[in-house]
Coordinates of C-alpha atoms and ligand atoms in Angstrom, one line a residue:
X1 CA 120.7 168.3 46.8
X2 CA 120.5 167.8 50.7
X3 CA 122.4 164.8 52.2
X4 CA 119.4 163.0 53.5
X5 CA 117.7 163.1 49.8
X6 CA 120.7 162.0 48.2
X7 CA 121.1 158.7 50.8
X8 CA 117.4 157.9 50.3
X9 CA 117.5 157.8 46.6
X10 CA 120.8 155.7 46.2
X11 CA 121.5 152.0 46.0
X12 CA 124.9 150.8 45.4
X13 CA 125.3 147.0 44.8
X14 CA 127.3 144.4 42.7
X15 CA 126.0 141.4 40.8
X16 CA 128.1 138.3 41.6
X17 CA 128.3 135.0 40.2
X18 CA 130.3 132.1 39.2
X19 CA 131.4 132.7 35.4
X20 CA 128.9 131.9 32.8
X21 CA 125.6 131.7 35.3
X22 CA 124.3 134.9 33.7
X23 CA 125.6 138.0 35.5
X24 CA 126.3 139.8 32.4
X25 CA 123.0 139.2 30.8
X26 CA 121.1 140.0 34.0
X27 CA 123.1 143.5 33.9
X28 CA 122.1 144.2 30.7
X29 CA 118.2 143.7 31.5
X30 CA 118.5 145.8 34.7
X31 CA 120.0 148.3 32.4
X32 CA 117.2 147.8 29.7
X33 CA 114.6 148.3 32.4
X34 CA 116.4 151.5 33.7
X35 CA 116.4 152.6 30.2
X36 CA 120.1 153.3 30.3
X37 CA 120.7 151.0 26.8
X38 CA 118.3 150.4 24.3
X39 CA 118.9 147.1 23.1
X40 CA 120.4 143.7 24.6
X41 CA 123.8 143.2 23.7
X42 CA 125.1 146.5 24.4
X43 CA 126.9 145.5 27.7
X44 CA 130.3 144.0 26.8
X45 CA 130.6 141.0 29.0
X46 CA 133.8 139.9 30.5
X47 CA 134.3 137.4 27.9
X48 CA 138.1 137.1 29.1
X49 CA 136.8 134.4 31.2
X50 CA 136.1 132.6 27.8
X51 CA 139.8 132.3 26.6
X52 CA 141.3 129.3 28.0
X53 CA 144.7 130.4 27.3
X54 CA 145.7 133.9 28.1
X55 CA 145.5 136.2 25.1
X56 CA 147.2 139.4 25.8
X57 CA 145.1 141.6 23.5
X58 CA 142.0 140.3 24.9
X59 CA 143.3 141.2 28.2
X60 CA 144.2 144.6 26.9
X61 CA 140.7 145.0 25.3
X62 CA 139.2 143.9 28.5
X63 CA 141.0 146.4 30.6
X64 CA 139.7 149.0 28.5
X65 CA 136.3 148.0 28.5
X66 CA 136.3 147.3 32.1
X67 CA 137.1 151.0 33.0
X68 CA 133.5 151.9 31.3
X69 CA 131.8 148.9 32.8
X70 CA 133.3 149.2 36.3
X71 CA 130.3 151.2 37.3
X72 CA 126.8 151.5 35.6
X73 CA 124.5 153.9 36.8
X74 CA 120.8 154.1 36.0
X75 CA 117.5 155.6 37.4
X76 CA 114.7 153.5 38.2
X77 CA 111.6 154.7 39.7
X78 CA 113.2 157.7 41.0
X79 CA 116.2 155.6 42.4
X80 CA 119.7 156.0 41.5
X81 CA 120.8 152.5 41.2
X82 CA 124.8 151.9 40.7
X83 CA 125.9 148.6 39.6
X84 CA 129.5 147.9 40.3
X85 CA 130.9 145.3 37.8
X86 CA 133.0 142.3 39.2
X87 CA 135.2 140.6 36.9
X88 CA 133.9 136.9 36.2
X89 CA 137.5 135.2 35.8
X90 CA 138.5 133.6 39.0
X91 CA 142.3 134.9 38.3
X92 CA 140.8 138.2 39.3
X93 CA 138.7 137.3 42.2
X94 CA 140.8 139.9 44.3
X95 CA 139.6 142.4 42.3
X96 CA 136.1 141.3 43.0
X97 CA 136.6 141.0 46.8
X98 CA 138.0 144.7 46.8
X99 CA 134.8 145.7 44.7
X100 CA 132.6 144.3 47.6
X101 CA 134.0 146.4 50.2
X102 CA 132.4 149.5 48.1
X103 CA 128.7 148.0 47.7
X104 CA 126.0 148.0 50.1
X105 CA 124.5 144.6 49.0
X106 CA 124.7 142.0 46.2
X107 CA 122.5 139.8 44.0
X108 CA 123.8 136.7 43.5
X109 CA 123.1 134.7 40.5
X110 CA 123.0 130.9 40.5
X111 CA 122.6 128.8 37.4
X112 CA 119.6 126.1 37.9
X113 CA 121.6 123.5 36.2
X114 CA 124.8 123.9 38.2
X115 CA 123.7 124.9 41.5
X116 CA 126.4 126.6 43.9
X117 CA 129.6 126.6 42.2
X118 CA 133.2 126.8 43.5
X119 CA 133.5 130.7 42.6
X120 CA 130.0 131.2 44.1
X121 CA 131.0 129.8 47.5
X122 CA 134.1 131.9 47.6
X123 CA 132.4 135.2 46.9
X124 CA 129.7 134.4 49.3
X125 CA 132.3 133.7 52.1
X126 CA 133.6 137.3 51.6
X127 CA 129.9 138.8 51.7
X128 CA 129.4 136.9 54.8
X129 CA 132.6 138.1 56.5
X130 CA 131.0 141.6 56.4
X131 CA 127.3 140.6 56.6
X132 CA 126.5 141.9 53.2
X133 CA 122.7 141.6 52.4
X134 CA 122.3 139.1 49.5
X135 CA 119.3 138.3 47.1
X136 CA 119.5 135.2 45.0
X137 CA 118.4 134.6 41.5
X138 CA 118.1 131.3 40.3
X139 CA 118.6 131.8 36.6
X140 CA 118.2 129.6 33.3
X141 CA 114.9 128.2 34.5
X142 CA 113.9 127.7 30.8
X143 CA 116.5 124.9 30.6
X144 CA 116.3 121.5 32.4
X145 CA 117.9 122.0 36.0
X146 CA 117.8 121.0 39.5
X147 CA 114.7 120.6 41.6
X148 CA 113.9 124.0 43.1
X149 CA 113.8 122.7 46.6
X150 CA 117.4 121.0 46.0
X151 CA 118.5 124.2 45.0
X152 CA 117.3 125.8 48.1
X153 CA 119.0 122.9 50.2
X154 CA 122.2 123.6 48.5
X155 CA 122.0 127.2 48.9
X156 CA 121.7 126.9 52.5
X157 CA 124.3 124.1 53.1
X158 CA 127.0 125.7 51.1
X159 CA 126.5 129.2 51.6
X160 CA 125.8 128.9 55.2
X161 CA 122.6 131.4 54.9
X162 CA 119.1 131.2 55.4
X163 CA 116.9 131.4 52.3
X164 CA 113.4 132.5 51.6
X165 CA 111.8 132.2 48.2
X166 CA 109.7 135.2 46.8
X167 CA 109.0 133.7 43.6
X168 CA 108.5 130.1 42.7
X169 CA 108.7 128.2 39.2
X170 CA 105.9 126.5 37.6
X171 CA 107.9 123.5 36.2
X172 CA 111.5 123.9 34.7
X173 CA 113.1 123.6 31.2
X174 CA 110.7 122.5 28.7
X175 CA 107.6 122.3 31.3
X176 CA 108.7 125.5 32.5
X177 CA 105.4 127.7 32.4
X178 CA 106.1 130.8 34.6
X179 CA 106.6 132.1 38.2
X180 CA 104.1 132.5 41.1
X181 CA 105.3 135.9 43.1
X182 CA 104.8 134.5 46.7
X183 CA 105.2 138.2 48.0
X184 CA 102.3 139.5 46.1
X185 CA 100.3 136.6 45.2
X186 CA 100.4 137.0 41.4
X187 CA 101.3 134.7 38.7
X188 CA 103.4 135.4 35.5
X189 CA 103.4 133.3 32.4
X190 CA 106.6 132.4 30.6
X191 CA 107.1 133.3 27.0
X192 CA 110.3 133.1 25.2
X193 CA 111.1 137.0 24.9
X194 CA 114.7 137.9 24.7
X195 CA 114.6 141.7 24.3
X196 CA 111.1 143.0 25.4
X197 CA 109.9 143.3 28.8
X198 CA 107.7 140.6 29.9
X199 CA 103.8 140.8 30.1
X200 CA 101.9 142.0 32.9
X201 CA 101.3 139.6 35.9
X202 CA 97.8 137.8 36.7
X203 CA 96.5 138.5 40.4
X204 CA 95.0 136.0 42.3
X205 CA 93.0 136.4 45.5
X206 CA 94.2 132.7 46.6
X207 CA 95.6 129.7 44.9
X208 CA 92.5 127.7 44.8
X209 CA 90.8 129.8 42.1
X210 CA 89.8 127.8 39.2
X211 CA 91.5 130.4 36.8
X212 CA 94.8 128.8 37.7
X213 CA 93.8 125.5 36.6
X214 CA 92.8 127.1 33.3
X215 CA 95.9 128.8 32.7
X216 CA 98.6 126.2 33.7
X217 CA 96.5 123.1 33.7
X218 CA 95.1 120.9 36.6
X219 CA 98.5 118.9 37.6
X220 CA 100.9 121.9 37.5
X221 CA 98.1 123.7 39.4
X222 CA 98.1 121.0 41.9
X223 CA 101.8 121.0 42.4
X224 CA 101.9 124.6 42.8
X225 CA 99.4 124.6 45.4
X226 CA 101.3 121.9 47.3
X227 CA 104.7 123.5 46.8
X228 CA 103.4 126.9 48.1
X229 CA 102.0 125.1 51.2
X230 CA 105.5 123.5 51.6
X231 CA 107.3 126.8 51.5
X232 CA 105.2 128.6 53.9
X233 CA 105.4 125.8 56.3
X234 CA 109.1 125.1 56.0
X235 CA 110.7 128.6 55.3
X236 CA 110.5 131.4 57.7
X237 CA 108.8 134.4 56.5
X238 CA 110.6 137.3 55.0
X239 CA 112.2 139.9 57.1
X240 CA 113.6 142.8 56.0
X241 CA 115.7 143.1 59.0
X242 CA 117.3 139.7 58.9
X243 CA 118.0 140.0 55.1
X244 CA 119.5 143.8 56.1
X245 CA 121.6 141.7 58.7
X246 CA 122.8 139.2 56.0
X247 CA 121.5 136.6 57.6
X248 CA 118.5 135.6 55.4
X249 CA 118.6 135.6 51.5
X250 CA 115.3 135.9 49.4
X251 CA 115.2 133.9 46.6
X252 CA 113.8 134.6 43.0
X253 CA 113.4 132.2 40.0
X254 CA 113.5 133.3 36.6
X255 CA 115.4 133.4 33.2
X256 CA 117.6 136.8 32.6
X257 CA 118.2 135.8 28.9
X258 CA 114.2 135.9 28.6
X259 CA 113.9 138.8 30.7
X260 CA 111.8 136.6 32.8
X261 CA 111.3 137.1 36.7
X262 CA 113.9 140.1 36.3
X263 CA 111.3 143.1 37.0
X264 CA 110.2 141.3 40.2
X265 CA 113.8 140.9 41.2
X266 CA 114.7 144.6 40.5
X267 CA 111.5 145.8 42.2
X268 CA 112.0 144.0 45.4
X269 CA 115.9 145.0 45.4
X270 CA 114.6 148.6 45.2
X271 CA 112.2 148.3 47.9
X272 CA 114.2 146.1 50.3
X273 CA 117.9 146.7 49.5
X274 CA 119.9 149.1 51.9
X275 CA 120.6 152.7 51.2
X276 CA 124.5 153.7 51.6
X277 CA 125.7 152.3 54.7
X278 CA 128.2 153.3 57.5
X279 CA 131.7 152.0 57.1
X280 CA 134.4 151.2 59.6
X281 CA 137.7 153.0 59.7
X282 CA 140.6 152.5 61.9
X283 CA 139.3 155.0 64.5
X284 CA 135.6 155.1 64.5
X285 CA 132.5 154.4 62.2
X286 CA 131.7 156.7 59.6
X287 CA 128.2 157.5 59.0
X288 CA 127.0 158.5 55.5
X289 CA 124.7 161.4 56.9
X290 CA 127.8 163.2 58.1
X291 CA 128.3 166.6 56.7
X292 CA 132.0 166.2 56.2
X293 CA 133.2 164.3 52.9
X294 CA 135.2 160.9 53.2
X295 CA 135.8 158.1 50.8
X296 CA 138.1 155.3 49.7
X297 CA 139.7 154.0 46.6
X298 CA 139.2 150.5 46.1
X299 CA 140.1 150.1 42.4
X300 CA 142.8 151.3 40.3
X301 CA 142.8 151.2 36.5
X302 CA 145.7 152.0 34.1
X303 CA 145.1 154.1 31.1
X304 CA 145.5 152.2 28.1
X305 CA 146.9 154.7 25.9
X306 CA 151.0 154.3 26.4
X307 CA 151.1 158.3 25.6
X308 CA 149.0 159.1 28.6
X309 CA 150.2 157.2 32.0
X310 CA 147.7 158.5 34.0
X311 CA 145.2 156.2 35.9
X312 CA 141.7 156.0 37.0
X313 CA 141.2 155.7 40.6
X314 CA 137.5 154.5 41.7
X315 CA 136.6 156.1 44.9
X316 CA 133.4 155.3 46.8
X317 CA 132.1 158.1 48.4
X318 CA 131.1 157.2 52.2
X319 CA 129.9 160.5 53.9
X320 CA 129.2 164.1 53.2
X321 CA 129.6 165.5 49.6
X322 CA 132.2 165.3 47.3
X323 CA 133.0 168.6 45.2
X324 CA 134.9 169.0 42.0
X325 CA 138.0 171.3 42.5
X326 CA 137.7 171.3 46.1
X327 CA 140.8 170.4 48.2
X328 CA 140.7 166.9 50.1
X329 CA 143.0 165.4 52.3
X330 CA 144.9 162.3 51.1
X331 CA 145.5 160.9 54.7
X332 CA 148.1 158.3 53.7
X333 CA 150.4 160.9 51.8
X334 CA 149.3 163.7 54.4
X335 CA 148.8 165.9 51.4
X336 CA 145.7 168.2 50.0
X337 CA 144.5 167.4 46.7
X338 CA 141.9 168.7 44.4
X339 CA 140.3 167.1 41.2
X340 CA 139.4 169.1 38.3
X341 CA 137.7 166.4 36.1
X342 CA 135.9 163.6 38.5
X343 CA 133.7 161.5 36.2
X344 CA 130.7 159.7 36.9
X345 CA 129.6 156.7 34.9
X346 CA 126.1 156.0 33.4
X347 CA 125.9 152.9 31.6
X348 CA 128.8 153.1 29.4
X349 CA 128.8 156.9 29.3
X350 CA 131.3 158.6 31.3
X351 CA 130.9 162.3 32.4
X352 CA 132.4 164.8 34.3
X353 CA 130.4 165.7 37.7
X354 CA 130.3 168.8 39.8
X355 CA 129.3 166.8 43.2
X356 CA 128.7 163.2 44.5
X357 CA 127.3 161.9 47.5
X358 CA 127.4 158.6 49.8
X359 CA 126.8 155.5 47.7
X360 CA 128.4 157.1 44.6
X361 CA 131.2 155.6 42.9
X362 CA 133.4 158.4 41.1
X363 CA 136.7 158.1 38.7
X364 CA 139.6 160.3 39.7
X365 CA 142.4 160.9 37.4
X366 CA 145.6 160.0 39.1
X367 CA 149.3 160.5 38.4
X368 CA 150.5 158.2 40.8
X369 CA 148.9 159.4 44.2
X370 CA 146.6 156.3 44.8
X371 CA 147.2 153.0 46.0
X372 CA 144.3 150.7 46.7
X373 CA 142.6 151.3 50.2
X374 CA 143.6 155.3 50.3
X375 CA 141.2 157.3 52.2
X376 CA 140.4 161.0 51.4
X377 CA 138.7 163.2 54.1
X378 CA 138.2 166.9 54.6
X379 CA 141.3 166.6 57.2
X380 CA 140.4 163.9 59.8
X381 CA 143.3 161.5 59.8
X382 CA 141.2 158.0 59.7
X383 CA 141.5 155.1 57.3
X384 CA 138.6 153.1 56.0
X385 CA 139.1 149.5 56.8
X386 CA 138.0 146.2 55.2
X387 CA 140.1 146.2 52.0
X388 CA 142.6 143.8 53.0
X389 CA 144.8 142.0 50.7
X390 CA 144.0 138.2 50.9
X391 CA 146.6 135.5 50.9
X392 CA 147.9 134.6 47.3
X393 CA 147.7 131.3 46.1
X394 CA 150.7 131.4 43.4
X395 CA 154.1 132.8 44.3
X396 CA 156.9 133.6 41.9
X397 CA 160.2 135.2 42.2
X398 CA 160.5 138.1 39.9
X399 CA 163.7 137.7 37.6
X400 CA 165.3 140.7 35.7
X401 CA 166.1 139.9 32.1
X402 CA 167.4 143.3 31.2
X403 CA 169.5 144.8 33.9
X404 CA 169.9 148.0 32.0
X405 CA 166.3 148.6 32.9
X406 CA 166.4 147.9 36.8
X407 CA 165.0 151.0 37.5
X408 CA 162.0 150.9 35.2
X409 CA 161.4 147.3 36.6
X410 CA 161.3 148.6 40.1
X411 CA 159.0 151.3 39.4
X412 CA 156.7 149.1 37.0
X413 CA 156.1 146.4 39.9
X414 CA 155.5 149.0 42.4
X415 CA 152.7 150.6 40.4
X416 CA 151.2 147.6 39.2
X417 CA 151.0 146.0 42.7
X418 CA 149.9 149.5 43.8
X419 CA 146.8 148.9 41.3
X420 CA 146.3 145.5 43.0
X421 CA 147.3 143.4 40.1
X422 CA 149.2 141.3 42.0
X423 CA 150.9 141.4 45.9
X424 CA 154.8 142.2 46.3
X425 CA 156.6 140.7 49.1
X426 CA 160.5 141.3 49.4
X427 CA 162.9 138.7 51.1
X428 CA 165.1 140.7 53.2
X429 CA 167.8 138.4 52.5
X430 CA 169.1 139.3 49.3
X431 CA 166.0 141.8 48.6
X432 CA 164.6 139.1 46.2
X433 CA 161.0 140.0 44.9
X434 CA 158.1 137.7 45.4
X435 CA 155.0 138.2 43.6
X436 CA 151.7 136.6 44.8
X437 CA 148.5 136.0 42.9
X438 CA 145.3 134.2 42.9
X439 CA 145.9 133.2 39.1
X440 CA 148.3 132.3 36.8
X441 CA 146.8 135.0 34.3
X442 CA 148.1 137.8 36.4
X443 CA 151.9 136.9 35.8
X444 CA 151.0 137.0 32.1
X445 CA 149.5 140.5 32.6
X446 CA 152.6 141.9 34.7
X447 CA 154.9 140.6 32.0
X448 CA 153.1 142.3 29.2
X449 CA 152.6 145.2 30.9
X450 CA 156.1 145.8 32.4
X451 CA 157.4 145.2 28.7
X452 CA 154.8 147.4 26.9
X453 CA 154.2 150.2 29.5
X454 CA 157.6 150.4 31.2
X455 CA 160.0 148.8 28.5
X456 CA 161.2 146.1 31.1
X457 CA 161.8 142.6 30.7
X458 CA 161.1 140.0 33.4
X459 CA 160.8 136.2 34.0
X460 CA 159.1 134.2 37.0
X461 CA 160.5 131.5 38.8
X462 CA 157.9 129.3 40.5
X463 CA 158.2 128.9 44.1
X464 CA 156.5 126.1 46.3
X465 CA 154.5 128.1 48.7
X466 CA 151.0 127.2 50.1
X467 CA 149.9 130.4 51.8
X468 CA 151.2 133.9 52.9
X469 CA 150.6 134.3 56.6
X470 CA 151.0 137.9 58.3
X471 CA 152.4 137.3 61.8
X472 CA 151.8 139.2 64.9
X473 CA 152.4 138.5 68.6
X474 CA 152.2 139.9 71.8
X475 CA 155.3 138.7 72.5
X476 CA 157.8 140.3 70.7
X477 CA 161.0 138.2 71.5
X478 CA 159.0 135.1 70.1
X479 CA 158.3 136.8 67.0
X480 CA 161.7 137.7 66.5
X481 CA 163.0 134.5 67.3
X482 CA 160.7 132.7 64.6
X483 CA 161.8 135.4 62.2
X484 CA 165.4 134.8 62.8
X485 CA 164.8 130.8 62.6
X486 CA 162.4 130.9 59.4
X487 CA 164.5 134.0 57.8
X488 CA 164.4 131.9 54.4
X489 CA 160.4 132.1 54.4
X490 CA 160.1 135.6 56.0
X491 CA 159.2 138.4 53.8
X492 CA 157.8 142.0 54.0
X493 CA 154.8 143.2 52.5
X494 CA 154.5 146.7 50.5
X495 CA 153.7 148.3 54.0
X496 CA 156.6 146.8 55.8
X497 CA 154.5 144.1 57.6
X498 CA 156.1 140.8 58.6
X499 CA 154.9 137.9 56.5
X500 CA 155.9 133.9 56.7
X501 CA 155.5 132.1 53.4
X502 CA 154.5 128.7 54.7
X503 CA 155.6 126.1 52.2
X504 CA 152.8 123.3 52.9
X505 CA 149.6 123.1 55.0
X506 CA 151.4 120.5 57.2
X507 CA 154.4 122.6 57.9
X508 CA 152.0 125.7 58.6
X509 CA 150.1 123.7 61.2
X510 CA 153.3 122.5 62.7
X511 CA 154.6 126.0 63.0
X512 CA 151.2 126.9 64.7
X513 CA 151.7 124.2 67.1
X514 CA 155.2 124.9 67.9
X515 CA 154.6 128.7 68.5
X516 CA 151.4 129.2 69.9
X517 CA 152.3 132.7 71.1
X518 CA 152.2 133.7 67.2
X519 CA 149.3 134.8 65.4
X520 CA 149.0 133.7 61.7
X521 CA 146.7 135.7 59.8
X522 CA 145.6 135.1 56.3
X523 CA 144.7 138.5 55.3
X524 CA 146.7 141.7 55.7
X525 CA 143.9 143.1 57.8
X526 CA 145.0 141.7 61.1
X527 CA 144.4 144.2 63.3
X528 CA 140.6 143.4 62.8
X529 CA 141.1 139.5 63.5
X530 CA 142.6 140.7 66.8
X531 CA 140.0 142.5 68.0
X532 CA 137.6 139.7 67.2
X533 CA 139.8 136.9 68.6
Ligands
G4P1 P1 128.3 135.6 33.1 O1 128.5 137.1 33.0 O2 127.8 135.3 34.5 O3 129.4 134.8 32.8 O4 127.3 134.7 32.2 P2 126.6 135.5 30.8 O5 125.4 136.5 31.0 O6 127.7 135.8 30.0 O7 125.8 134.0 30.3 C1 126.5 132.9 29.9 C2 125.7 132.3 29.0 O8 124.6 131.8 29.6 C3 125.4 133.1 27.9 O9 125.2 132.2 26.7 C4 123.8 133.7 28.0 O10 123.4 133.8 26.8 C5 123.4 132.3 28.6 N1 122.1 132.7 29.6 C6 122.1 133.8 30.4 N2 121.0 133.7 31.0 C7 120.1 132.7 30.4 C8 118.9 132.1 30.5 O11 118.1 132.7 31.6 N3 118.7 130.9 29.9 C9 119.5 130.5 29.1 N4 119.1 129.5 28.2 N5 120.8 131.0 28.9 C10 121.1 132.0 29.5 P3 126.5 132.0 25.5 O12 126.2 131.1 24.4 O13 127.9 131.6 26.2 O14 127.1 133.5 25.1 P4 126.2 134.3 24.1 O15 126.8 134.0 22.8 O16 124.9 134.0 24.1 O17 126.6 136.0 24.4

């Protein structure tokens, strides 16, 4: 296949949502349309989110499932569509942020009853950072919910993005009758339908048609006419360029569970979503059409089977053509590697591939060569950017409970943090290890995995820290002075960068005032911040 052809037939995206808004249900409906699965219920959802307390077996089971569901590919209207799965549980937020580096656009699912929720805001912040194009699906219209205009206002206010409805609901909950497609001016009437594909749309030349009154009743027809007029007056017209620039989000209304409004969403997505885009590196922007292969690892999965210690590294192809059994350059290790069993993922089927193109995500069997963020090229020494570590929110000191197993503990904690399960900081004074995460669940995962995979035992001691701040300064002496004075709260990250663990928001503010020469960065990719400051 020619590179150009491969590019024009690929769309790689993620569906994101606050847990329970309907991400899994929508994914499943997409796969049904694509023929990748035959019946609803085939995609196992991230039900880990539903376990209030941590359940180790559930975590383990999930890890197994999520290897299969990490990437779900299907074909639709000649397009190779790759959906990257993002965990719903907030404790795995960092995993989701990293996955978002590997997609070219996202579909955001909102529950019409709940509107914009906490996790929605955080995920969208990440999308806004990178100007990722977003399409919004307001779900569960078959249930009572907020007024659609209020939902649109909330989206604009809380997500800092302009919206443009492309479909409009007629009623909501018990009065929900269907959606009017503002794009092609057709009407779809709602019927409860969980598995089959919805009926064909009824097209209208204009909304004044009496047929509309006959179909939905006089009052709802009048309301629809008024609302559509209002939408056309208030919201700017859909413009693909502003959507591609991440400034305007088209909005659809529907019910994923009833497979309603999903086809319109998918078809618009196929039409407007970007093909594989260029990606920044520390040296230059890499264009997908470049002949030479390049890609980066954004996720690593350990094998569940304790007899096989290998892991799967998920690599996003950014340019050129990846080929099986060909040597590629691992930039960080300065080493050439070849892969005999690279896998691709179609729905939940995994199969060995011969080649892969920009936008594709492939699984590489790894015996410990990869860390998150690693770059593979044909020899060029570049590293892809945009895969920062974010400041953790919970910090705990790692305590060794079995001195005979110190080595195993060291190895285990290094490997687990390479996988991105948590972040590791080392305090130079006394070499104490501090683990930082965004959720409590991670500590249970680490403890369990250290015990079961590395035969090491540990405990955690809570530390009262507020944020990790990566430090830089043009004035080296000032930086050194700060590091000396604050030695107790200074740690090194895995790459040897200096990090200040701020005990509280108040102290952080104070230090920022006391040391105006220092830059306190809240992600590890501070070089990028420096350029933009
Ligand atoms: P998530 O991946 O975003 O966390 O959400 P998921 O799809 O698992 O959906 C969460 C719940 O919302 C599920 O119900 C699902 O059936 C329901 N749901 C999804 N879309 C719609 C919709 O359009 N209308 C209505 N009424 N419900 C919807 P559950 O009872 O929690 O799970 P299950 O037992 O049905 O799987």
